[in-house]
mmCIF file of C-alpha atoms and ligand atoms in Angstrom:
data_model
loop_
_atom_site.group_PDB
_atom_site.id
_atom_site.type_symbol
_atom_site.label_atom_id
_atom_site.label_comp_id
_atom_site.label_asym_id
_atom_site.label_seq_id
_atom_site.Cartn_x
_atom_site.Cartn_y
_atom_site.Cartn_z
ATOM 1 C CA VAL A 26 24.236 116.268 145.830
ATOM 2 C CA THR A 27 25.796 118.611 143.006
ATOM 3 C CA CYS A 28 26.417 116.520 140.101
ATOM 4 C CA ALA A 29 28.542 117.381 136.997
ATOM 5 C CA ALA A 30 29.351 115.402 134.226
ATOM 6 C CA VAL A 31 32.356 115.105 132.068
ATOM 7 C CA VAL A 32 32.128 113.396 128.342
ATOM 8 C CA PRO A 33 35.111 112.105 126.783
ATOM 9 C CA ALA A 34 34.835 112.803 123.312
ATOM 10 C CA ALA A 35 38.235 113.253 121.777
ATOM 11 C CA GLY A 36 38.895 109.739 120.626
ATOM 12 C CA ARG A 37 39.508 109.358 116.553
ATOM 13 C CA GLY A 38 37.278 106.440 116.094
ATOM 14 C CA GLU A 39 39.487 104.242 114.588
ATOM 15 C CA ARG A 40 37.351 101.131 114.621
ATOM 16 C CA LEU A 41 34.371 102.905 113.168
ATOM 17 C CA GLY A 42 36.812 104.264 110.417
ATOM 18 C CA THR A 43 34.998 107.386 109.347
ATOM 19 C CA ARG A 44 37.065 110.698 108.254
ATOM 20 C CA GLU A 45 35.188 112.756 110.959
ATOM 21 C CA ALA A 46 36.083 112.321 114.547
ATOM 22 C CA LYS A 47 33.574 109.637 115.759
ATOM 23 C CA ALA A 48 31.600 112.138 118.304
ATOM 24 C CA LEU A 49 31.201 114.723 115.211
ATOM 25 C CA CYS A 50 29.624 111.976 113.169
ATOM 26 C CA LEU A 51 25.865 112.764 112.177
ATOM 27 C CA VAL A 52 23.360 110.296 113.467
ATOM 28 C CA GLY A 53 19.799 111.049 112.587
ATOM 29 C CA GLY A 54 21.280 114.848 111.333
ATOM 30 C CA VAL A 55 22.479 115.339 114.706
ATOM 31 C CA PRO A 56 26.510 114.696 115.742
ATOM 32 C CA LEU A 57 26.571 111.427 118.130
ATOM 33 C CA PHE A 58 27.924 113.345 121.091
ATOM 34 C CA VAL A 59 25.068 116.226 121.226
ATOM 35 C CA HIS A 60 22.585 112.993 121.760
ATOM 36 C CA ALA A 61 24.987 111.910 124.501
ATOM 37 C CA LEU A 62 24.672 115.321 126.234
ATOM 38 C CA ARG A 63 20.862 115.315 125.588
ATOM 39 C CA SER A 64 20.470 111.990 127.059
ATOM 40 C CA LEU A 65 22.396 112.776 130.238
ATOM 41 C CA GLY A 66 20.544 116.024 130.796
ATOM 42 C CA ALA A 67 17.150 114.400 130.261
ATOM 43 C CA SER A 68 18.103 112.961 133.552
ATOM 44 C CA GLY A 69 17.332 116.095 135.348
ATOM 45 C CA ARG A 70 20.100 115.296 137.754
ATOM 46 C CA LEU A 71 23.079 117.522 136.068
ATOM 47 C CA SER A 72 24.050 120.933 137.062
ATOM 48 C CA ALA A 73 26.670 121.411 134.468
ATOM 49 C CA GLY A 74 29.162 119.445 132.389
ATOM 50 C CA MET A 75 32.409 119.294 130.362
ATOM 51 C CA VAL A 76 32.716 118.003 126.934
ATOM 52 C CA VAL A 77 36.462 117.025 126.192
ATOM 53 C CA GLY A 78 37.053 116.964 122.362
ATOM 54 C CA PRO A 79 39.659 116.422 119.820
ATOM 55 C CA PRO A 80 41.897 119.662 120.004
ATOM 56 C CA GLN A 81 41.223 120.679 116.186
ATOM 57 C CA ARG A 82 37.417 120.031 116.679
ATOM 58 C CA CYS A 83 36.516 121.877 119.908
ATOM 59 C CA GLU A 84 35.371 125.031 117.835
ATOM 60 C CA ALA A 85 32.766 122.962 115.667
ATOM 61 C CA MET A 86 31.876 121.110 119.108
ATOM 62 C CA ALA A 87 31.266 124.215 120.788
ATOM 63 C CA ALA A 88 28.868 125.575 117.888
ATOM 64 C CA ALA A 89 27.002 122.239 117.785
ATOM 65 C CA VAL A 90 26.445 122.541 121.575
ATOM 66 C CA ARG A 91 24.839 126.268 120.979
ATOM 67 C CA ALA A 92 23.073 124.922 118.096
ATOM 68 C CA ALA A 93 21.454 122.279 120.443
ATOM 69 C CA ARG A 94 20.128 124.814 122.763
ATOM 70 C CA LEU A 95 20.638 122.220 125.703
ATOM 71 C CA ASP A 96 18.907 122.965 129.064
ATOM 72 C CA VAL A 97 22.457 122.002 131.031
ATOM 73 C CA GLY A 98 25.504 124.212 130.357
ATOM 74 C CA TRP A 99 28.097 122.419 128.452
ATOM 75 C CA ASP A 100 31.886 123.956 128.368
ATOM 76 C CA VAL A 101 34.186 122.102 125.596
ATOM 77 C CA VAL A 102 38.026 121.252 126.486
ATOM 78 C CA PRO A 103 40.657 119.659 124.407
ATOM 79 C CA GLY A 104 41.332 116.435 125.206
ATOM 80 C CA GLY A 105 44.525 114.047 125.251
ATOM 81 C CA ALA A 106 45.902 110.853 123.504
ATOM 82 C CA THR A 107 44.151 108.545 125.657
ATOM 83 C CA ARG A 108 40.803 108.273 127.338
ATOM 84 C CA GLN A 109 42.161 108.543 130.789
ATOM 85 C CA ASP A 110 44.261 111.796 129.656
ATOM 86 C CA SER A 111 41.098 113.290 128.044
ATOM 87 C CA VAL A 112 38.877 112.564 131.295
ATOM 88 C CA GLY A 113 41.820 113.782 133.505
ATOM 89 C CA ARG A 114 41.572 117.127 131.497
ATOM 90 C CA GLY A 115 37.825 117.202 131.972
ATOM 91 C CA LEU A 116 38.331 116.916 135.702
ATOM 92 C CA ARG A 117 40.348 119.974 135.972
ATOM 93 C CA ASP A 118 37.676 122.438 135.518
ATOM 94 C CA LEU A 119 34.808 121.382 137.479
ATOM 95 C CA ALA A 120 33.181 124.036 139.850
ATOM 96 C CA SER A 121 33.961 123.842 143.410
ATOM 97 C CA ASP A 122 30.597 123.128 144.440
ATOM 98 C CA VAL A 123 30.367 119.899 142.532
ATOM 99 C CA ASP A 124 30.505 116.709 144.826
ATOM 100 C CA VAL A 125 29.448 113.753 142.396
ATOM 101 C CA VAL A 126 30.985 113.284 138.999
ATOM 102 C CA LEU A 127 29.355 111.417 135.927
ATOM 103 C CA VAL A 128 31.728 110.189 133.437
ATOM 104 C CA HIS A 129 29.948 109.153 130.502
ATOM 105 C CA ASP A 130 31.243 108.179 126.642
ATOM 106 C CA ALA A 131 30.197 110.700 124.370
ATOM 107 C CA ALA A 132 29.606 107.382 122.150
ATOM 108 C CA ARG A 133 26.835 106.249 123.850
ATOM 109 C CA PRO A 134 23.993 108.480 122.629
ATOM 110 C CA PHE A 135 21.000 106.685 123.953
ATOM 111 C CA VAL A 136 21.561 106.074 127.650
ATOM 112 C CA PRO A 137 18.074 105.885 129.231
ATOM 113 C CA VAL A 138 17.477 108.388 131.860
ATOM 114 C CA GLU A 139 16.351 105.712 134.312
ATOM 115 C CA VAL A 140 20.377 104.425 134.190
ATOM 116 C CA VAL A 141 21.682 107.840 134.871
ATOM 117 C CA ARG A 142 19.282 108.402 137.951
ATOM 118 C CA ARG A 143 20.175 104.818 139.144
ATOM 119 C CA VAL A 144 23.989 105.587 139.072
ATOM 120 C CA VAL A 145 23.499 109.358 140.342
ATOM 121 C CA ASP A 146 21.425 107.972 143.136
ATOM 122 C CA ALA A 147 23.627 105.215 144.376
ATOM 123 C CA VAL A 148 26.508 107.699 144.802
ATOM 124 C CA GLY A 149 24.066 109.747 146.449
ATOM 125 C CA ALA A 150 23.202 107.038 148.803
ATOM 126 C CA GLY A 151 26.933 106.690 149.763
ATOM 127 C CA ALA A 152 28.650 104.676 147.279
ATOM 128 C CA ASP A 153 31.882 105.900 146.447
ATOM 129 C CA ALA A 154 31.936 104.577 142.601
ATOM 130 C CA VAL A 155 29.270 103.160 140.848
ATOM 131 C CA VAL A 156 29.164 101.365 137.385
ATOM 132 C CA PRO A 157 25.969 100.077 134.886
ATOM 133 C CA VAL A 158 26.523 96.733 133.953
ATOM 134 C CA VAL A 159 24.471 94.241 131.438
ATOM 135 C CA PRO A 160 25.105 90.305 131.577
ATOM 136 C CA VAL A 161 27.998 88.845 129.275
ATOM 137 C CA ALA A 162 25.722 87.416 125.737
ATOM 138 C CA ASP A 163 28.844 85.482 124.460
ATOM 139 C CA THR A 164 31.272 82.913 126.300
ATOM 140 C CA VAL A 165 34.455 84.747 126.757
ATOM 141 C CA LYS A 166 37.804 83.019 126.429
ATOM 142 C CA GLN A 167 41.246 84.023 127.541
ATOM 143 C CA VAL A 168 43.755 83.417 125.142
ATOM 144 C CA ASP A 169 47.736 83.466 124.751
ATOM 145 C CA GLY A 170 48.365 83.989 120.986
ATOM 146 C CA ALA A 171 46.201 81.349 119.113
ATOM 147 C CA VAL A 172 45.660 79.188 122.096
ATOM 148 C CA VAL A 173 42.709 79.401 124.920
ATOM 149 C CA VAL A 174 44.117 79.395 128.114
ATOM 150 C CA ALA A 175 40.988 79.889 130.153
ATOM 151 C CA THR A 176 37.520 80.184 130.115
ATOM 152 C CA PRO A 177 35.906 82.334 133.209
ATOM 153 C CA ASP A 178 32.255 81.675 134.563
ATOM 154 C CA ARG A 179 30.343 83.588 132.402
ATOM 155 C CA SER A 180 27.636 84.073 134.892
ATOM 156 C CA ARG A 181 29.985 85.929 137.014
ATOM 157 C CA LEU A 182 31.384 88.426 134.322
ATOM 158 C CA ARG A 183 29.403 91.648 133.703
ATOM 159 C CA GLN A 184 29.811 94.134 130.577
ATOM 160 C CA VAL A 185 30.255 97.542 131.832
ATOM 161 C CA GLN A 186 28.655 100.989 130.366
ATOM 162 C CA THR A 187 28.740 104.493 131.306
ATOM 163 C CA PRO A 188 27.668 106.861 133.010
ATOM 164 C CA GLN A 189 29.898 105.675 135.849
ATOM 165 C CA GLY A 190 29.459 107.756 138.642
ATOM 166 C CA PHE A 191 31.760 108.726 141.525
ATOM 167 C CA ARG A 192 32.231 110.904 145.076
ATOM 168 C CA ARG A 193 34.355 113.471 143.260
ATOM 169 C CA SER A 194 36.778 113.277 145.808
ATOM 170 C CA VAL A 195 37.294 109.629 145.559
ATOM 171 C CA LEU A 196 37.669 110.023 141.455
ATOM 172 C CA GLU A 197 40.186 112.797 141.872
ATOM 173 C CA ALA A 198 42.532 110.957 144.191
ATOM 174 C CA ALA A 199 42.357 108.113 141.659
ATOM 175 C CA TYR A 200 43.264 110.170 138.843
ATOM 176 C CA THR A 201 45.840 111.862 140.842
ATOM 177 C CA ALA A 202 47.483 108.376 141.917
ATOM 178 C CA ALA A 203 47.329 106.946 138.154
ATOM 179 C CA ALA A 204 49.435 110.118 137.308
ATOM 180 C CA ALA A 205 51.839 109.842 140.261
ATOM 181 C CA SER A 206 52.386 106.001 139.817
ATOM 182 C CA GLY A 207 53.918 106.914 136.261
ATOM 183 C CA ALA A 208 51.473 105.160 134.560
ATOM 184 C CA PRO A 209 52.842 101.641 134.427
ATOM 185 C CA GLY A 210 51.047 99.526 132.290
ATOM 186 C CA GLN A 211 48.128 99.970 130.119
ATOM 187 C CA PRO A 212 46.098 103.323 130.698
ATOM 188 C CA ALA A 213 42.817 102.582 132.089
ATOM 189 C CA SER A 214 39.910 102.365 129.689
ATOM 190 C CA ASP A 215 37.361 103.181 132.105
ATOM 191 C CA ASP A 216 37.181 105.475 135.307
ATOM 192 C CA ALA A 217 36.170 102.438 137.928
ATOM 193 C CA THR A 218 39.320 100.840 137.165
ATOM 194 C CA LEU A 219 41.434 103.535 138.437
ATOM 195 C CA VAL A 220 39.447 103.616 141.525
ATOM 196 C CA GLU A 221 39.941 99.702 141.750
ATOM 197 C CA ARG A 222 43.994 100.496 141.430
ATOM 198 C CA ALA A 223 43.601 102.649 144.014
ATOM 199 C CA GLY A 224 41.873 100.344 146.499
ATOM 200 C CA GLY A 225 38.512 101.637 146.233
ATOM 201 C CA GLN A 226 35.155 99.753 146.321
ATOM 202 C CA VAL A 227 33.238 99.717 143.080
ATOM 203 C CA VAL A 228 29.642 98.830 143.253
ATOM 204 C CA VAL A 229 27.370 97.832 140.137
ATOM 205 C CA VAL A 230 23.699 98.790 139.325
ATOM 206 C CA PRO A 231 21.835 97.732 136.138
ATOM 207 C CA GLY A 232 22.576 99.193 132.936
ATOM 208 C CA ASP A 233 20.632 98.845 129.714
ATOM 209 C CA PRO A 234 21.221 97.391 126.011
ATOM 210 C CA LEU A 235 20.338 101.138 124.848
ATOM 211 C CA ALA A 236 23.346 102.358 126.518
ATOM 212 C CA PHE A 237 25.261 100.614 124.151
ATOM 213 C CA LYS A 238 28.303 102.230 122.644
ATOM 214 C CA VAL A 239 29.004 102.970 119.017
ATOM 215 C CA THR A 240 32.273 101.059 118.282
ATOM 216 C CA GLY A 241 32.130 100.018 114.896
ATOM 217 C CA PRO A 242 30.035 100.354 111.157
ATOM 218 C CA LEU A 243 27.102 98.170 112.636
ATOM 219 C CA ASP A 244 26.426 99.894 115.736
ATOM 220 C CA LEU A 245 26.204 103.104 113.608
ATOM 221 C CA VAL A 246 23.106 101.386 111.565
ATOM 222 C CA LEU A 247 21.900 100.542 115.098
ATOM 223 C CA ALA A 248 22.158 104.140 116.241
ATOM 224 C CA GLU A 249 20.449 105.684 113.366
ATOM 225 C CA ALA A 250 17.683 103.286 113.329
ATOM 226 C CA LEU A 251 17.143 104.377 117.059
ATOM 227 C CA ALA A 252 17.708 108.149 115.998
ATOM 228 C CA ARG A 253 14.567 107.710 113.846
ATOM 229 C CA GLN A 254 12.319 106.166 116.383
ATOM 230 C CA HIS A 255 13.650 108.717 119.058
ATOM 231 C CA GLY A 256 12.454 111.520 116.590
HETATM 232 N N1 CTP B 12 37.913 109.286 124.089
HETATM 233 C C1 CTP B 12 38.766 110.274 124.566
HETATM 234 N N2 CTP B 12 39.731 110.407 124.234
HETATM 235 C C2 CTP B 12 40.607 109.600 123.692
HETATM 236 C C3 CTP B 12 40.428 108.358 123.393
HETATM 237 C C4 CTP B 12 38.899 108.155 123.694
HETATM 238 O O1 CTP B 12 38.220 111.385 125.040
HETATM 239 N N3 CTP B 12 42.068 110.000 123.755
HETATM 240 C C5 CTP B 12 36.569 108.968 124.120
HETATM 241 C C6 CTP B 12 36.317 108.716 123.033
HETATM 242 O O2 CTP B 12 35.545 109.816 122.045
HETATM 243 C C7 CTP B 12 34.703 108.020 123.300
HETATM 244 C C8 CTP B 12 34.988 107.239 124.688
HETATM 245 O O3 CTP B 12 36.291 107.741 125.002
HETATM 246 O O4 CTP B 12 33.617 108.885 123.788
HETATM 247 C C9 CTP B 12 35.274 106.043 124.407
HETATM 248 O O5 CTP B 12 36.138 105.397 123.609
HETATM 249 P P1 CTP B 12 36.077 104.262 122.129
HETATM 250 O O6 CTP B 12 34.770 103.838 122.230
HETATM 251 O O7 CTP B 12 37.203 103.660 122.143
HETATM 252 O O8 CTP B 12 36.461 105.819 121.094
HETATM 253 P P2 CTP B 12 37.411 105.847 120.353
HETATM 254 O O9 CTP B 12 38.666 105.713 120.890
HETATM 255 O O10 CTP B 12 37.256 107.152 119.579
HETATM 256 O O11 CTP B 12 37.593 104.533 119.037
HETATM 257 P P3 CTP B 12 38.495 103.783 118.833
HETATM 258 O O12 CTP B 12 38.958 103.045 120.148
HETATM 259 O O13 CTP B 12 37.648 103.122 117.912
HETATM 260 O O14 CTP B 12 39.707 104.736 118.061
HETATM 261 MG MG1 MG B 13 39.116 104.159 121.795
#
């Protein structure tokens, strides 16, 4: 298979609350998204990649990519208002020979190579769509305002990480269908959701706590500590 990655990195990072765009925040002296690119590349499974950045920060991101001297060639393109828009933008310019696409959050700096390889290999083995998952630690309640209406059986729930892997044709068809349906309801917060809405089957492989997403300030404390260990 020929595998390429799309890395959405165009978010503001409202929950992190920093001035700088989240993807460009320094962790161990290196921009967050550069850690993510390194972690993906270390898998040895990627032929190329697209980073989707905030329009005003694409120049800075391209400079950071050059400075990092990565093994994989990464292009930087401007993203959109939602994660779904940004990934859609990244999908547009993939080379014609790419048949497997990984979509990975720039905000997940330390995904282990084993997770990346499990995802790519499961698509290579014939799955249309693959997501890495971990068990849910806390009990989850469904609420209506301040009132609990249901408690789903936690043993059947999973937290979903990235990279998510797709047969390219399946992901492109799911994005085309989402655009054509005039986007009713919420934009999808992950890519597998669009495949599910299009009627496709999504399978799970084991994720890893190290594939956590930097979302709030506490996550940045953890990321800094891990960056010191990583060297
Ligand atoms: N993302 C994107 N384009 C957007 C919104 C999000 O490329 N319009 C990316 C983010 O840069 C991030 C990934 O999608 O790498 C996961 O999103 P999230 O963790 O929610 O990041 P933000 O949207 O930046 O954070 P917040 O929701 O707190 O504002
Ligand atoms: Mg967001």
